PDB file of C-alpha atoms in Angstrom:
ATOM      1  CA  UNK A   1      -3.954  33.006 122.588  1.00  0.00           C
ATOM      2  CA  UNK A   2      -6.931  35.054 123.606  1.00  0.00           C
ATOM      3  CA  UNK A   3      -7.583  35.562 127.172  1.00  0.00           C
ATOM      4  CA  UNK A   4     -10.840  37.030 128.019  1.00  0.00           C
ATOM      5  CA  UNK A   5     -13.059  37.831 130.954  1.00  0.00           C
ATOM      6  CA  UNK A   6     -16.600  37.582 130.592  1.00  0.00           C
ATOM      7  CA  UNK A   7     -18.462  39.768 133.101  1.00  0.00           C
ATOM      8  CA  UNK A   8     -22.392  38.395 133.197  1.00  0.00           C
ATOM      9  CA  UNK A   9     -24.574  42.239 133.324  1.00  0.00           C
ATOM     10  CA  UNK A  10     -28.580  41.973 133.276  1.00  0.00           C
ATOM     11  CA  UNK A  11     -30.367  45.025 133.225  1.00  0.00           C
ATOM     12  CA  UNK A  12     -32.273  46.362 136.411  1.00  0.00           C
ATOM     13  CA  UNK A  13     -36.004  46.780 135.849  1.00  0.00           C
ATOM     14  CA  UNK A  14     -36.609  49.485 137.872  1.00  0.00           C
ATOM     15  CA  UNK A  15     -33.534  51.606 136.456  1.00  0.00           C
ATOM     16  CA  UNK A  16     -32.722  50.528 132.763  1.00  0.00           C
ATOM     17  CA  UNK A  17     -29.279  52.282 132.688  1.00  0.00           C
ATOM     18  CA  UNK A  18     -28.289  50.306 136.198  1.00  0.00           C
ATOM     19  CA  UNK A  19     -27.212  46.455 135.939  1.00  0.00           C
ATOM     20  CA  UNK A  20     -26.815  44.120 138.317  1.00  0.00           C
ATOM     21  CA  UNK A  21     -23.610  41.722 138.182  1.00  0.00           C
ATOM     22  CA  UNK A  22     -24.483  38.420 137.572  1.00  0.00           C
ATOM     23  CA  UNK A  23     -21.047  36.743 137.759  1.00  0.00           C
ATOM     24  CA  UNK A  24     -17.356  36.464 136.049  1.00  0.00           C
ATOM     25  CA  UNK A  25     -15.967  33.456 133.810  1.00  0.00           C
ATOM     26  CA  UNK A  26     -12.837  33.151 131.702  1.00  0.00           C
ATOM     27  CA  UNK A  27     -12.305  32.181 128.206  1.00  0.00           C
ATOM     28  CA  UNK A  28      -9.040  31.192 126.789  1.00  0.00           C
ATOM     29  CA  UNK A  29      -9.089  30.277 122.819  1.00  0.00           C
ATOM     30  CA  UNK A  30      -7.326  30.698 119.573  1.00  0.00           C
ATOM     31  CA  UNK A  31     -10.583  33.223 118.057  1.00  0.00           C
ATOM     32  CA  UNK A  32     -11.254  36.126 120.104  1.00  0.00           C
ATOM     33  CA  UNK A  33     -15.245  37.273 120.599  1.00  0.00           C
ATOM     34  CA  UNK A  34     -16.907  39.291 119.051  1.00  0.00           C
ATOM     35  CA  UNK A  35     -19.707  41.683 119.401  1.00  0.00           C
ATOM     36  CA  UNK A  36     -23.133  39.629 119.019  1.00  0.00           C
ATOM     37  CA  UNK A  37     -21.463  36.541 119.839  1.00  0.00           C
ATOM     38  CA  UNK A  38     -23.428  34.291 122.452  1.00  0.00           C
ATOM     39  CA  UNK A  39     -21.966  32.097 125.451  1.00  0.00           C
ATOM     40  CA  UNK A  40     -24.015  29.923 127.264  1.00  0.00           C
ATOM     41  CA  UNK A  41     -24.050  30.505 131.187  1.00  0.00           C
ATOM     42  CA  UNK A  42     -26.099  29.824 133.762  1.00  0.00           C
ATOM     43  CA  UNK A  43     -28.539  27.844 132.016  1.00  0.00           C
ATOM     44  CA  UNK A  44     -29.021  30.931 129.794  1.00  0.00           C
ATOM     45  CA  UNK A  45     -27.721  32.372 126.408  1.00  0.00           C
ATOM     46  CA  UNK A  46     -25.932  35.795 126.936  1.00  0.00           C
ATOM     47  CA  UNK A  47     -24.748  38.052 123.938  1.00  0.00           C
ATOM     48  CA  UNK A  48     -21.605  39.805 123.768  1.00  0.00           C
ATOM     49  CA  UNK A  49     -22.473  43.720 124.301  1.00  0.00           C
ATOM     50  CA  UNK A  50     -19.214  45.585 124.274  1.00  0.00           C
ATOM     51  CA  UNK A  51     -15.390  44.659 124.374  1.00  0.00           C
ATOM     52  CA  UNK A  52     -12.439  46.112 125.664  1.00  0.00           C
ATOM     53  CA  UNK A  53      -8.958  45.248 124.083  1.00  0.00           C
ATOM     54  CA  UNK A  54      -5.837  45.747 126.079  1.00  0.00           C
ATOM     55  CA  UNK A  55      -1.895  45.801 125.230  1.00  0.00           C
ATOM     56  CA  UNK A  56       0.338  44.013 126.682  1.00  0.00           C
ATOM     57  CA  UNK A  57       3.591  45.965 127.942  1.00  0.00           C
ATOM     58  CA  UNK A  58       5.885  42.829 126.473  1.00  0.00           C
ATOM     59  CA  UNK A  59       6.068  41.137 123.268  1.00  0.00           C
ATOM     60  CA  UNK A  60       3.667  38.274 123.476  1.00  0.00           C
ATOM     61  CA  UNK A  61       1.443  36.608 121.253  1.00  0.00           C
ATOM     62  CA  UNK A  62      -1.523  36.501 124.279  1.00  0.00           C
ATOM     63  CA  UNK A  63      -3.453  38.787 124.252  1.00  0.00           C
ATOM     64  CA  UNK A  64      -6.621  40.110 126.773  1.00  0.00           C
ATOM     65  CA  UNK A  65     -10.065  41.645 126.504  1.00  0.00           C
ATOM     66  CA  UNK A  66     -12.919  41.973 128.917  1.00  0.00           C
ATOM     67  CA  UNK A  67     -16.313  40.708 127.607  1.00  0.00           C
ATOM     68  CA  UNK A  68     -19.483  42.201 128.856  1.00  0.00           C
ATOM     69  CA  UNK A  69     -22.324  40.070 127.855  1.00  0.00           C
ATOM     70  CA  UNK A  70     -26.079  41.149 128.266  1.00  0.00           C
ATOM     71  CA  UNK A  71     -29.165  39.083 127.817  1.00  0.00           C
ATOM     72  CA  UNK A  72     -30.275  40.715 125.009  1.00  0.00           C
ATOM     73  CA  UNK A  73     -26.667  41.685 123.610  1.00  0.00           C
ATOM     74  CA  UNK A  74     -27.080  45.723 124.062  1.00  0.00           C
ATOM     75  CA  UNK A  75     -25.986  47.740 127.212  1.00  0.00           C
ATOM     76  CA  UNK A  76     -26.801  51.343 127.990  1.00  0.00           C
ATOM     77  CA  UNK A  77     -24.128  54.303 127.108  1.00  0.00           C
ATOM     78  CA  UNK A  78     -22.394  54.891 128.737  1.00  0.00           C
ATOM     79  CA  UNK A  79     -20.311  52.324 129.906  1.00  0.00           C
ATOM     80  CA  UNK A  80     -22.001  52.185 133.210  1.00  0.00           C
ATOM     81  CA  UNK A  81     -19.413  49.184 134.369  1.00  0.00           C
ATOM     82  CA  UNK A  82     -17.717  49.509 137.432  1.00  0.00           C
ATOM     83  CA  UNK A  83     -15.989  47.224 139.990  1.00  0.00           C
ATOM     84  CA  UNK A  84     -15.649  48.927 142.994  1.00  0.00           C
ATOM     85  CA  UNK A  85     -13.051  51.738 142.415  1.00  0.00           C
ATOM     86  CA  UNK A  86     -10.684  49.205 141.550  1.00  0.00           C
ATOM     87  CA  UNK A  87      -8.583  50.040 138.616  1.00  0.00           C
ATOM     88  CA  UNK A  88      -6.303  46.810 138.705  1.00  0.00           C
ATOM     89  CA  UNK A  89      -6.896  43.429 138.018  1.00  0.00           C
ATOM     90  CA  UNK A  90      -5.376  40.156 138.469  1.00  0.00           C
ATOM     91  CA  UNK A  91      -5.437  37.001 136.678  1.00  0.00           C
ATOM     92  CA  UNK A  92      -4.193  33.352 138.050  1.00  0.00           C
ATOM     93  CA  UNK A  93      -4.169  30.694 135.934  1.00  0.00           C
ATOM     94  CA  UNK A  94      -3.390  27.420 136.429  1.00  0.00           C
ATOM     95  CA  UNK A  95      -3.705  23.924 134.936  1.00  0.00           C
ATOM     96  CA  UNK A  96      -7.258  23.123 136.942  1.00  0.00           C
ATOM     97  CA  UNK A  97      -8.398  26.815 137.681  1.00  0.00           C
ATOM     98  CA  UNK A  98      -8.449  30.252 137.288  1.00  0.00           C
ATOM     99  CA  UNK A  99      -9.261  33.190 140.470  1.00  0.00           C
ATOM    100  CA  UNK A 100      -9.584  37.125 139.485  1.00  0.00           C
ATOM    101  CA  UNK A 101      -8.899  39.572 142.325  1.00  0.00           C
ATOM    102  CA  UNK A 102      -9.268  43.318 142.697  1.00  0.00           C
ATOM    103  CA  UNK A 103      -6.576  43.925 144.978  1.00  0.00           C
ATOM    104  CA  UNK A 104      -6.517  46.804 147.340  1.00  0.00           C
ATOM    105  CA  UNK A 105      -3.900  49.363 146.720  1.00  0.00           C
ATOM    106  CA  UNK A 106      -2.449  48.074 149.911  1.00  0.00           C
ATOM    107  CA  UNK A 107      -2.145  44.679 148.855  1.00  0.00           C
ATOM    108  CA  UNK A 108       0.960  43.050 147.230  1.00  0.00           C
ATOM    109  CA  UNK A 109       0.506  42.205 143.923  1.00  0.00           C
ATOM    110  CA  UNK A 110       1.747  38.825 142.585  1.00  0.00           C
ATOM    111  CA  UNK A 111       5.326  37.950 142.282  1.00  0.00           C
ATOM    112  CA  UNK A 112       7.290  35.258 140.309  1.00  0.00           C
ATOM    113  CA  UNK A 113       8.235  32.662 142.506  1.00  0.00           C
ATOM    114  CA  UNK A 114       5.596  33.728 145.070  1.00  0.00           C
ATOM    115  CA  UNK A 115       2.400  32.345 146.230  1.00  0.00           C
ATOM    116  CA  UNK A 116      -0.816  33.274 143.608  1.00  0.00           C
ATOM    117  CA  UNK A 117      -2.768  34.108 146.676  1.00  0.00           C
ATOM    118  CA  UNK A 118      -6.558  32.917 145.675  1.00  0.00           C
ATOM    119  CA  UNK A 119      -4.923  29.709 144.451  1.00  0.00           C
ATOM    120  CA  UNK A 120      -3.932  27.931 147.063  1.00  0.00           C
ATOM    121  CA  UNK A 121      -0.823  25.646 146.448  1.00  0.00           C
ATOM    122  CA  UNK A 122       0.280  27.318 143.838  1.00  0.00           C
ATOM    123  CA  UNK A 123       3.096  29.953 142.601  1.00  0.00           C
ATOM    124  CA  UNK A 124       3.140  32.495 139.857  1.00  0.00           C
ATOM    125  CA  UNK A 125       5.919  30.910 137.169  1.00  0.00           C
ATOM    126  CA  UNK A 126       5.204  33.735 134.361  1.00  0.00           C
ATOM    127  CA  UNK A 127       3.599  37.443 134.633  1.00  0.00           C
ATOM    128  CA  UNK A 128       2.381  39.238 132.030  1.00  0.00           C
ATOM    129  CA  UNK A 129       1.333  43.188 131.901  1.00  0.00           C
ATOM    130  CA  UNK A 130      -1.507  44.512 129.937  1.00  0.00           C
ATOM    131  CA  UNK A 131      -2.819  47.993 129.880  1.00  0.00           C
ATOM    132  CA  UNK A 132      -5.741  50.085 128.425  1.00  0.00           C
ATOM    133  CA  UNK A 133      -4.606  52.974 126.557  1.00  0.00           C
ATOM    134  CA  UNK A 134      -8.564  54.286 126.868  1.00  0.00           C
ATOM    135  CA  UNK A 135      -9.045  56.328 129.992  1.00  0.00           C
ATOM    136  CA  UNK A 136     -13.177  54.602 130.026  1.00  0.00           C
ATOM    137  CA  UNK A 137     -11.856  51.339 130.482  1.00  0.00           C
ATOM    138  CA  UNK A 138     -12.928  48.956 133.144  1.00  0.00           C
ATOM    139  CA  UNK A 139      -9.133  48.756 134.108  1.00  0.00           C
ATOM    140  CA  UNK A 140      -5.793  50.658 134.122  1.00  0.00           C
ATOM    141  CA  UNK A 141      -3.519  47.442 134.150  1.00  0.00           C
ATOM    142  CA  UNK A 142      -4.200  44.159 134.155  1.00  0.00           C
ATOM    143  CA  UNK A 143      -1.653  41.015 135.294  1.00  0.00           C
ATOM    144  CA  UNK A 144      -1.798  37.709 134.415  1.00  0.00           C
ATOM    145  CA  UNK A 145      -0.279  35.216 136.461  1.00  0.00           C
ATOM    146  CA  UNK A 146       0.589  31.746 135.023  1.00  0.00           C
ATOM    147  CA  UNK A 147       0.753  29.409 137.874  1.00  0.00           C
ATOM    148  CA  UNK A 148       2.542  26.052 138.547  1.00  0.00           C
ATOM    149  CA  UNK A 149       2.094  23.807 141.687  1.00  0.00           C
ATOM    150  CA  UNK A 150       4.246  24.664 144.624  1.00  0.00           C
ATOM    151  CA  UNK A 151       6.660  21.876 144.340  1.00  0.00           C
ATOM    152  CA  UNK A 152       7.877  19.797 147.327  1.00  0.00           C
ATOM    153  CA  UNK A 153      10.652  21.181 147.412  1.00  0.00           C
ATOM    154  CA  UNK A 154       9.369  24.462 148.270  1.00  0.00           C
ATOM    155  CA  UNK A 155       7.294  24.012 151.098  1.00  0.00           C
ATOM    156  CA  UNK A 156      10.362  22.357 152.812  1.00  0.00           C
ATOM    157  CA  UNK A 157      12.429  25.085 152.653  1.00  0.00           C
ATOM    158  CA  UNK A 158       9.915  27.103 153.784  1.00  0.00           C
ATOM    159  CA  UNK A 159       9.416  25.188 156.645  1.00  0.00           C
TER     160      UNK A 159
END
């Protein structure tokens, strides 16, 4: 399975190598993207501009990429993409949703068993590592969290 997060860029007019962040999506699906592909958000057709592949640190068949689609399908070199200075990012999915966060180096990261904080009601069941071996990636690491509903039984003992 392909998991992928789109990131929405449209260039600035007053400073073509600048972009302003239109949003972030998710795609899960059996065929991963590819450059020139098109996605329809918005209300508007965005092109696939560049894509960044990472590994995953266990054997899996999943695997993840960040998609930066453009308007027009081209983006200034180089890479001008930036979130913050955050170099981690992490993934919850669940059955109705999905939340990315750029945790703070202070923050605790996900745990199995444990709450999948922008989720509420829900608990990370399965994590999954993935790293860029290219030091111009967007990220160093990313997790994925796959999340189940906090069950009953749970929030009574927690009580």
């Amino acid at each position: 399975m392909n998991i992928t997060q789109l990131i929405f860029l449209r260039p600035r007019r007053e400073t073509p190598q600048s972009y302003k962040d239109e949003g972030h999506s998710l795609e899960i699906g059996l065929i991963p993207l590819q450059r020139r592909d098109s996605r329809r958000w918005d209300d508007e057709v965005w092109h696939v501009a560049h894509i960044e592949t990472y590994s995953s640190l266990t054997a899996t068949n999943n695997t993840f990429r960040v998609a930066v689609l453009t308007p027009d399908g081209t983006i200034a070199e180089p890479m001008p993409l930036r979130v913050g200075d955050h170099r981690l990012m992490y993934l919850c999915i669940s059955s109705e949703d999905f939340a990315l966060a750029w945790p703070e180096p202070a923050e605790c990261l996900p745990e199995i068993g444990g709450e999948a904080p922008p989720l509420e009601g829900w608990q990370v069941d399965r994590l999954q590592e993935f790293e860029s071996d290219r030091a111009e990636a967007l990220y160093d690491r990313v997790l994925v969290c796959w999340c189940i509903p906090i069950s009953a039984e749970s929030d009574a003992t927690a009580a």
